[in-house]
mmCIF file of C-alpha atoms in Angstrom:
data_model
loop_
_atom_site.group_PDB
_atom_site.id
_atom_site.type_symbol
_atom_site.label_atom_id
_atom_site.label_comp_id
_atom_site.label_asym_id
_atom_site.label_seq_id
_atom_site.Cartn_x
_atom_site.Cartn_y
_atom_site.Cartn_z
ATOM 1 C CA UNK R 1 0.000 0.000 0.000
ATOM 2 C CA UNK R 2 1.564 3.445 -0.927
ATOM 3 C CA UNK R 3 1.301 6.001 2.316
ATOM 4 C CA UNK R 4 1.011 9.122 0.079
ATOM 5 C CA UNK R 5 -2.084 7.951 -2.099
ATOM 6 C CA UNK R 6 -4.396 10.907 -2.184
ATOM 7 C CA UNK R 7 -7.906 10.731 -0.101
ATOM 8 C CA UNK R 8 -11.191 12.364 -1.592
ATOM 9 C CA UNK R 9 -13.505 13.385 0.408
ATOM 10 C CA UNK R 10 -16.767 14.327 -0.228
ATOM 11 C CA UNK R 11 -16.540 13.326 -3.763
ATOM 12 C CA UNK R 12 -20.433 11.848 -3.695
ATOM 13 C CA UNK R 13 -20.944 8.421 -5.829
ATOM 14 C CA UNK R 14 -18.659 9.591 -9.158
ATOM 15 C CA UNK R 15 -15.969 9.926 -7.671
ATOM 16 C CA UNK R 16 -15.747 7.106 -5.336
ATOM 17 C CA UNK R 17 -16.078 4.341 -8.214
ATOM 18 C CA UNK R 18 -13.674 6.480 -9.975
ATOM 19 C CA UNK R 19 -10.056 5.122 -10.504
ATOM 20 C CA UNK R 20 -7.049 7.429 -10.451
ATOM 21 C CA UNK R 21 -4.558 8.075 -13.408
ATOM 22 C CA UNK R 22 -2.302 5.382 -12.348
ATOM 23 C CA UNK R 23 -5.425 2.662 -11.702
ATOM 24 C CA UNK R 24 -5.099 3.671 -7.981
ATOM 25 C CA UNK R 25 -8.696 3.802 -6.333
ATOM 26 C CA UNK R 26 -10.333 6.953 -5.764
ATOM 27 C CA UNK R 27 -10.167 7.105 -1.834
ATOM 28 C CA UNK R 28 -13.474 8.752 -0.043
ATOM 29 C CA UNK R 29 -13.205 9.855 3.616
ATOM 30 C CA UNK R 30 -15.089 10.436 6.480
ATOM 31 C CA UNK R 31 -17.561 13.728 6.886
ATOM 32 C CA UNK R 32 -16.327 15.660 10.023
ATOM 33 C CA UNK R 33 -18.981 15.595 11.763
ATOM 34 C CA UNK R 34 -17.819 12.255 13.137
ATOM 35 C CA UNK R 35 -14.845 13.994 14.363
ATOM 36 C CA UNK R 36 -17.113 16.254 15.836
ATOM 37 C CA UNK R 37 -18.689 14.123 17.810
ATOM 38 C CA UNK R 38 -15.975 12.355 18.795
ATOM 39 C CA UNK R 39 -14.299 15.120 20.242
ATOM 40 C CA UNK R 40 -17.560 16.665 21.861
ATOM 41 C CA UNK R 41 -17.914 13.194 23.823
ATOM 42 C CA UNK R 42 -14.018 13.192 24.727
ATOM 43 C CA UNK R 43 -14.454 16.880 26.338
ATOM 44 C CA UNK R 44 -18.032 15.961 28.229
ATOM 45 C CA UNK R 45 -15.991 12.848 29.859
ATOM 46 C CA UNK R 46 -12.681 14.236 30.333
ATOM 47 C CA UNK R 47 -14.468 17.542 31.694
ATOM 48 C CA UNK R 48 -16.691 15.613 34.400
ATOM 49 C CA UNK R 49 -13.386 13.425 35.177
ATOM 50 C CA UNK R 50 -11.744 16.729 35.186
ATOM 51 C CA UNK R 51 -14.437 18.474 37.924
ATOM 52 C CA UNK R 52 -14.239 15.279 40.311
ATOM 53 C CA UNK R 53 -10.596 14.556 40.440
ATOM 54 C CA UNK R 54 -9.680 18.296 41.312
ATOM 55 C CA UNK R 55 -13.623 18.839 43.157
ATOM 56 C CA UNK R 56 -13.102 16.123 46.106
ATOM 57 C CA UNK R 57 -9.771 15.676 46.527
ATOM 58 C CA UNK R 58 -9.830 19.719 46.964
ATOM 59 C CA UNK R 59 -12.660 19.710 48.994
ATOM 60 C CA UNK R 60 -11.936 16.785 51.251
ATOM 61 C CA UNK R 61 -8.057 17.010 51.320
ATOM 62 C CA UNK R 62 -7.080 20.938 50.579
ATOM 63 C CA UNK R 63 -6.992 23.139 47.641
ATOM 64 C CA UNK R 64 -3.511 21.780 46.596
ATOM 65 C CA UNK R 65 -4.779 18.808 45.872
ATOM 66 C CA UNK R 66 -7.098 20.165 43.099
ATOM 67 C CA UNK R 67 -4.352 19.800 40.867
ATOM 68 C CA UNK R 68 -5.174 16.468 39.966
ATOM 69 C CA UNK R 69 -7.838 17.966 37.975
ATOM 70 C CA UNK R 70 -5.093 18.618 35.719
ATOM 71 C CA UNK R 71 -4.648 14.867 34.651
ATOM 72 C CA UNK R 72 -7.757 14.675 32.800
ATOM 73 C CA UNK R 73 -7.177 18.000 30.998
ATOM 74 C CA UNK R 74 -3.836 16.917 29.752
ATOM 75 C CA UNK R 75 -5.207 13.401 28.646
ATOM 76 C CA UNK R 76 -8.406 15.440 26.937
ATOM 77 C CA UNK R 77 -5.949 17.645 24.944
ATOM 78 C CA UNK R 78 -3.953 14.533 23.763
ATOM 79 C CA UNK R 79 -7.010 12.532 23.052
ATOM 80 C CA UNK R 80 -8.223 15.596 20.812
ATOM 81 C CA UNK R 81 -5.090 15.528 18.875
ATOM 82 C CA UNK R 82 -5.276 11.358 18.812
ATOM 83 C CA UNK R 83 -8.933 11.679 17.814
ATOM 84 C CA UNK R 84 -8.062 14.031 14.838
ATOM 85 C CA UNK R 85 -5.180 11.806 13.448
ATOM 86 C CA UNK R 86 -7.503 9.059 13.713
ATOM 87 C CA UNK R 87 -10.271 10.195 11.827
ATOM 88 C CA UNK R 88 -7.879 11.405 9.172
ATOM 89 C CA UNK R 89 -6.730 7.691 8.596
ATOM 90 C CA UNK R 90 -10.178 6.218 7.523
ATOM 91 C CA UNK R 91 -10.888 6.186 4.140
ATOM 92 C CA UNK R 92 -12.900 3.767 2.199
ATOM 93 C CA UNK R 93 -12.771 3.130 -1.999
ATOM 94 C CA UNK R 94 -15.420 1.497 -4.219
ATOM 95 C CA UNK R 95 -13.802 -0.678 -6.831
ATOM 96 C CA UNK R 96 -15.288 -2.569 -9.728
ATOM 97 C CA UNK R 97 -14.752 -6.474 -7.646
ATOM 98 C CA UNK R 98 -14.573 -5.158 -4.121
ATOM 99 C CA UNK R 99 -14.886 -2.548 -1.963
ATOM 100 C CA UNK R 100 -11.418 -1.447 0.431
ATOM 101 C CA UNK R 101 -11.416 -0.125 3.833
ATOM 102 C CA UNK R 102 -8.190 1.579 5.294
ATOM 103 C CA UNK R 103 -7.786 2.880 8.794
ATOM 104 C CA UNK R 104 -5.416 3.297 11.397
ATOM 105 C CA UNK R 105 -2.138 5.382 12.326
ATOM 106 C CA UNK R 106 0.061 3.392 14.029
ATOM 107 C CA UNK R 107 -1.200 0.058 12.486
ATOM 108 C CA UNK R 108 -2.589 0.510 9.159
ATOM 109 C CA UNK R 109 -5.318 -1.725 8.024
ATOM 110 C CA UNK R 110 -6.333 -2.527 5.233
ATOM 111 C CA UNK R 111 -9.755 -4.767 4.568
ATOM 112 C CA UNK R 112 -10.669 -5.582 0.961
ATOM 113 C CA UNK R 113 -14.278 -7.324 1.114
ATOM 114 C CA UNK R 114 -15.147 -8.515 -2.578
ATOM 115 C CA UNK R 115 -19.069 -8.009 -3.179
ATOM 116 C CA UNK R 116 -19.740 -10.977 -4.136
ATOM 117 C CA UNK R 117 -18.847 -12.493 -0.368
ATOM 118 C CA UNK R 118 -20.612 -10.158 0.941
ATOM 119 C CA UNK R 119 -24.068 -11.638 3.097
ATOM 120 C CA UNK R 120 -25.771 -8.349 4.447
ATOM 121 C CA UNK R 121 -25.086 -4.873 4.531
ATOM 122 C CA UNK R 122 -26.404 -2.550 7.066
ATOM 123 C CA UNK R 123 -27.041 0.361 8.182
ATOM 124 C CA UNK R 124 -27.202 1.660 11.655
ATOM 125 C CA UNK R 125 -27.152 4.898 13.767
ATOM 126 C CA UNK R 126 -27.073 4.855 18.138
ATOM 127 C CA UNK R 127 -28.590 7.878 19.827
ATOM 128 C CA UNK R 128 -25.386 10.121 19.577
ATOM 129 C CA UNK R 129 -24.929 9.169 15.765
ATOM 130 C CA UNK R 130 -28.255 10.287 15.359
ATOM 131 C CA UNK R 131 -28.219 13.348 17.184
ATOM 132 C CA UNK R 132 -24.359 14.476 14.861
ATOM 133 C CA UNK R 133 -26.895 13.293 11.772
ATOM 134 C CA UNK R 134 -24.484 10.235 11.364
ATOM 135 C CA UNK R 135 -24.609 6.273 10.596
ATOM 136 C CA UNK R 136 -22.320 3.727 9.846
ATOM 137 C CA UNK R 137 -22.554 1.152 7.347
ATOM 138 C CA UNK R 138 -21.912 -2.827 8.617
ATOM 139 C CA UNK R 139 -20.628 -5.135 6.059
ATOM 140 C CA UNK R 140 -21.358 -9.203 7.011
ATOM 141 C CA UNK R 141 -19.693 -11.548 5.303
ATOM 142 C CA UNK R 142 -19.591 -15.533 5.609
ATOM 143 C CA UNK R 143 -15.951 -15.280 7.518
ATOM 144 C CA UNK R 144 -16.721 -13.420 10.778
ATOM 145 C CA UNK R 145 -12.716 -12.143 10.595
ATOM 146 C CA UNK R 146 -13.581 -10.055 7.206
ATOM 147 C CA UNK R 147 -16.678 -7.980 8.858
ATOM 148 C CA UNK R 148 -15.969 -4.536 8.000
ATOM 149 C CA UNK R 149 -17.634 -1.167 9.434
ATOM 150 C CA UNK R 150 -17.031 2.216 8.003
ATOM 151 C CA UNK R 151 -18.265 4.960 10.848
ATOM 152 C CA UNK R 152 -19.685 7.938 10.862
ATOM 153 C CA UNK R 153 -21.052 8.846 7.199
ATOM 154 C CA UNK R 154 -23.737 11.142 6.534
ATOM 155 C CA UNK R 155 -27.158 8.906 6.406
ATOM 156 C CA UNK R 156 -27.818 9.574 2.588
ATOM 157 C CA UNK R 157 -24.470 8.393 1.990
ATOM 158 C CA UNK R 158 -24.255 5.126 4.127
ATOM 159 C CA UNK R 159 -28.057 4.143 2.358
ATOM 160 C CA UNK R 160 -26.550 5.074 -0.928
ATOM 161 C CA UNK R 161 -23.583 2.830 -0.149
ATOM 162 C CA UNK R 162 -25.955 0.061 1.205
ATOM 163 C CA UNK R 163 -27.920 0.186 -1.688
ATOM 164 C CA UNK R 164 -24.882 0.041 -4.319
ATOM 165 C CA UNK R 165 -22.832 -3.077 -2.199
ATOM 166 C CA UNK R 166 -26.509 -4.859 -2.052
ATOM 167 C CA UNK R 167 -27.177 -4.511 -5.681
ATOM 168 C CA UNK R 168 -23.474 -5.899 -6.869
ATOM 169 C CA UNK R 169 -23.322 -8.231 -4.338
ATOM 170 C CA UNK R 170 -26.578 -9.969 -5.680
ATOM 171 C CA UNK R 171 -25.088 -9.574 -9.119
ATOM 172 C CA UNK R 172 -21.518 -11.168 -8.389
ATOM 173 C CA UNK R 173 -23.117 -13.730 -6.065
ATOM 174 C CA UNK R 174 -25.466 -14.583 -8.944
ATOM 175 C CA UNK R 175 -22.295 -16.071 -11.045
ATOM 176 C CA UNK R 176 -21.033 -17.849 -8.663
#
């Protein structure tokens, strides 16, 4: 896999079934309004974690001791920066056999699930998803190892997506 391949985003259906100049796929990634919520969620948690280690220990123990709210502040601001780099490493590419997931920083994944293996493909959305207007599409196949999930897409996009993987996985299952 070559690091510097570029990453669309945004570029709708053309774009993603598109193929490079050099027959590289046309990489699509993730709206930021997962990042969004990802970080929102990381500063509620850190924040409370934040009020009740410098809150008791300064109330119970004395106000020097409030300085341990400073522990969850420092992990929030490197979580923020974590959070951003990881977003940044998801990207997902519709080819004309199969369709490629990539993610990670440290370890980089990379899951190629061909349509035609492909069982079910779903959509879902929890309460926060729903609230950031996100969902994430769910991609069964009949190995339990290759189950892929690409997070956080805008819903018109993940049924879109659903819609395209269903319809050429029923036609490559068909030959087989």
């Amino acid at each position: 896999m070559e690091t510097g391949s570029p990453r669309g985003v945004g570029q709708g259906a053309a774009g993603a079934a598109a193929r490079g100049a050099a027959g590289e796929p046309e990489w699509t990634g993730l709206p930021p309004g997962l990042l969004r919520m990802r970080r929102m969620l990381l500063v509620v948690w850190m924040g409370l974690l934040a009020l009740a280690a410098g809150l008791l220990p300064g109330l119970f123990l004395g106000p020097a001791w409030a300085a341990f709210a400073l522990l969850p502040l420092g992990a929030a601001a490197w979580g923020w920066v974590l959070l951003g780099r990881n977003w940044r490493s998801w990207r997902y590419a519709e080819r004309a056999d199969d369709l490629l997931i990539s993610r990670g920083v440290l370890w980089r994944e990379e899951t190629v699930v061909p349509y035609g293996r492909m069982q079910l493909v779903e959509v879902t959305s929890g309460p926060f998803e729903r609230h950031f207007g996100l969902a994430s599409v769910q991609l069964h196949t009949a190995a339990a190892a290759t189950d892929a999930t690409i997070p956080g897409l805008d819903p018109a996009e993940a049924e879109r997506l659903r819609d395209r993987l269903t319809e050429l996985g029923e036609a490559r299952s068909a030959g087989l």
